Short mmCIF file of C-alpha atoms and ligand atoms in Angstrom, two decimals:
data_model
loop_
_atom_site.label_atom_id
_atom_site.label_comp_id
_atom_site.label_asym_id
_atom_site.label_seq_id
_atom_site.Cartn_x
_atom_site.Cartn_y
_atom_site.Cartn_z
CA MET A 7 104.75 80.13 114.41
CA PRO A 8 103.80 82.94 116.67
CA ARG A 9 101.31 85.75 115.47
CA VAL A 10 103.10 89.16 115.02
CA THR A 11 102.51 92.36 114.17
CA ILE A 12 105.18 94.80 112.22
CA HIS A 13 104.62 98.45 111.80
CA ARG A 14 106.38 101.21 108.93
CA LYS A 15 106.06 104.61 110.00
CA ALA A 16 106.16 107.32 106.68
CA HIS A 17 105.04 110.93 105.97
CA PHE A 18 103.56 113.13 103.14
CA ASN A 19 102.45 116.74 103.32
CA ALA A 20 98.91 117.23 101.15
CA ALA A 21 96.65 120.02 100.96
CA HIS A 22 92.71 119.55 101.26
CA ARG A 23 89.22 121.41 101.22
CA LEU A 24 86.68 119.23 103.29
CA PHE A 25 83.48 120.32 101.76
CA ASN A 26 79.95 118.60 100.72
CA PRO A 27 78.92 120.30 97.04
CA ALA A 28 75.50 120.22 98.09
CA TRP A 29 75.44 122.67 100.33
CA SER A 30 76.50 126.20 100.39
CA ASP A 31 79.67 127.61 101.98
CA GLU A 32 77.60 128.58 105.19
CA LYS A 33 77.02 125.74 105.56
CA ASN A 34 80.49 123.68 104.78
CA LEU A 35 82.11 126.33 107.23
CA GLU A 36 79.81 125.56 110.02
CA VAL A 37 80.21 121.59 109.44
CA PHE A 38 83.61 121.58 108.60
CA GLY A 39 85.17 124.80 110.34
CA LYS A 40 88.50 125.68 108.75
CA CYS A 41 88.52 123.09 107.08
CA SER A 42 86.67 124.41 104.57
CA ASN A 43 88.60 126.62 103.20
CA PRO A 44 88.05 127.43 99.84
CA HIS A 45 91.38 128.33 99.03
CA TYR A 46 92.78 124.72 100.50
CA HIS A 47 95.24 124.57 103.54
CA GLY A 48 97.85 121.59 104.03
CA HIS A 49 98.47 118.82 106.97
CA ASN A 50 101.66 116.81 107.55
CA TYR A 51 100.13 113.59 107.44
CA GLU A 52 101.94 110.31 109.88
CA LEU A 53 100.94 107.30 108.57
CA ILE A 54 101.63 104.06 110.47
CA VAL A 55 100.85 100.74 108.61
CA SER A 56 100.61 97.79 110.39
CA VAL A 57 101.01 94.05 109.22
CA THR A 58 100.05 91.08 111.37
CA GLY A 59 100.90 87.25 110.39
CA GLU A 60 102.94 84.03 111.16
CA ILE A 61 106.66 84.72 111.68
CA ASP A 62 108.00 82.15 108.87
CA PRO A 63 110.22 79.97 109.96
CA VAL A 64 113.07 80.37 106.66
CA THR A 65 113.48 84.39 106.82
CA GLY A 66 112.13 85.10 110.73
CA PHE A 67 109.84 87.51 109.27
CA VAL A 68 105.74 88.30 109.72
CA MET A 69 106.67 90.50 105.94
CA ASP A 70 110.40 91.82 104.65
CA LEU A 71 109.89 95.80 105.74
CA SER A 72 111.85 96.85 102.92
CA VAL A 73 109.38 95.44 100.92
CA LEU A 74 106.54 97.34 102.85
CA ARG A 75 108.55 100.12 102.52
CA LYS A 76 108.61 100.54 99.02
CA LEU A 77 105.41 99.52 98.68
CA ILE A 78 104.24 102.75 100.93
CA GLN A 79 106.58 104.65 98.83
CA SER A 80 105.19 104.10 95.22
CA GLU A 81 101.61 103.53 96.27
CA ILE A 82 100.75 106.71 98.71
CA GLU A 83 103.60 109.04 99.41
CA GLU A 84 103.83 108.95 95.44
CA ALA A 85 100.59 109.65 94.84
CA PHE A 86 99.90 111.79 97.80
CA ASP A 87 102.97 113.67 98.94
CA HIS A 88 102.79 117.60 97.94
CA LYS A 89 99.50 117.14 95.95
CA ASN A 90 96.15 118.87 96.36
CA LEU A 91 94.11 115.67 97.60
CA ASN A 92 91.11 117.27 96.01
CA VAL A 93 92.02 118.48 92.93
CA GLU A 94 94.93 115.99 91.54
CA VAL A 95 94.46 112.34 93.01
CA ALA A 96 91.64 110.92 90.84
CA ASP A 97 90.87 108.88 95.23
CA PHE A 98 88.86 112.08 95.95
CA LYS A 99 87.20 113.39 92.77
CA THR A 100 84.13 112.11 94.99
CA VAL A 101 85.35 111.30 97.77
CA ASN A 102 85.29 114.11 100.66
CA PRO A 103 89.56 113.59 102.03
CA THR A 104 88.72 113.77 105.78
CA VAL A 105 91.05 111.96 107.97
CA GLU A 106 88.84 108.85 107.85
CA ASN A 107 88.70 108.43 104.00
CA ILE A 108 92.10 108.96 103.54
CA SER A 109 92.74 106.13 105.57
CA VAL A 110 90.35 103.62 103.66
CA VAL A 111 92.12 104.74 100.93
CA ILE A 112 95.21 104.01 102.22
CA TYR A 113 94.12 100.93 102.43
CA ASN A 114 92.22 99.61 100.12
CA LYS A 115 95.46 100.42 97.72
CA LEU A 116 97.60 98.62 99.64
CA ARG A 117 95.51 95.43 100.79
CA THR A 118 95.99 94.09 96.69
CA LYS A 119 99.78 94.36 97.21
CA ILE A 120 99.79 92.70 100.24
CA ARG A 121 99.21 88.93 100.17
CA THR A 122 96.10 87.96 101.93
CA SER A 123 97.26 85.55 104.64
CA LEU A 124 98.20 88.90 106.09
CA ASP A 125 95.92 91.81 107.81
CA ILE A 126 97.04 95.25 107.45
CA SER A 127 96.04 98.08 109.39
CA VAL A 128 96.27 101.38 108.60
CA LYS A 129 96.61 104.63 111.15
CA LEU A 130 96.35 108.05 110.24
CA TYR A 131 97.35 111.36 112.03
CA GLU A 132 96.21 114.54 109.95
CA THR A 133 97.78 116.32 113.33
CA PRO A 134 99.54 115.56 116.36
CA ARG A 135 95.55 115.33 118.53
CA ASN A 136 93.72 113.99 115.19
CA PHE A 137 94.13 110.46 113.83
CA ALA A 138 91.85 107.36 112.42
CA THR A 139 92.74 103.78 112.30
CA TYR A 140 90.91 101.10 109.86
CA SER A 141 91.43 97.57 109.08
CA GLY A 142 89.11 96.77 106.58
NI1 LIG B 93 91.91 119.91 107.11
#
């Protein structure tokens, strides 16, 4: 059967601060700019999750998109939406919540829930112009 990629878009708002605790505030400001603001700031994150696999001849699906939608909702949106990533999300207690690292955390959360015969890929927009992709 043909291998096809399906995509699901999702969205969450979250606050973060980029910083390295080993550095001074001055050094953090130099490296991370406005994103190192000690009082945090928010982003409107846009997420695209892509799943690639063979079309199931019975259903015509690579994966049921409503299952994917619910998975993103329960694993990602409920965990991240309207949260302070540094303070409220355990994954970022010791990991700097850059768009790169958030992508990896999202990928790892979804990877455990989607069967291994399907390849997955995450594209995460922190701003309309800044985004990261991760495929494991
Ligand atoms: Ni930021």
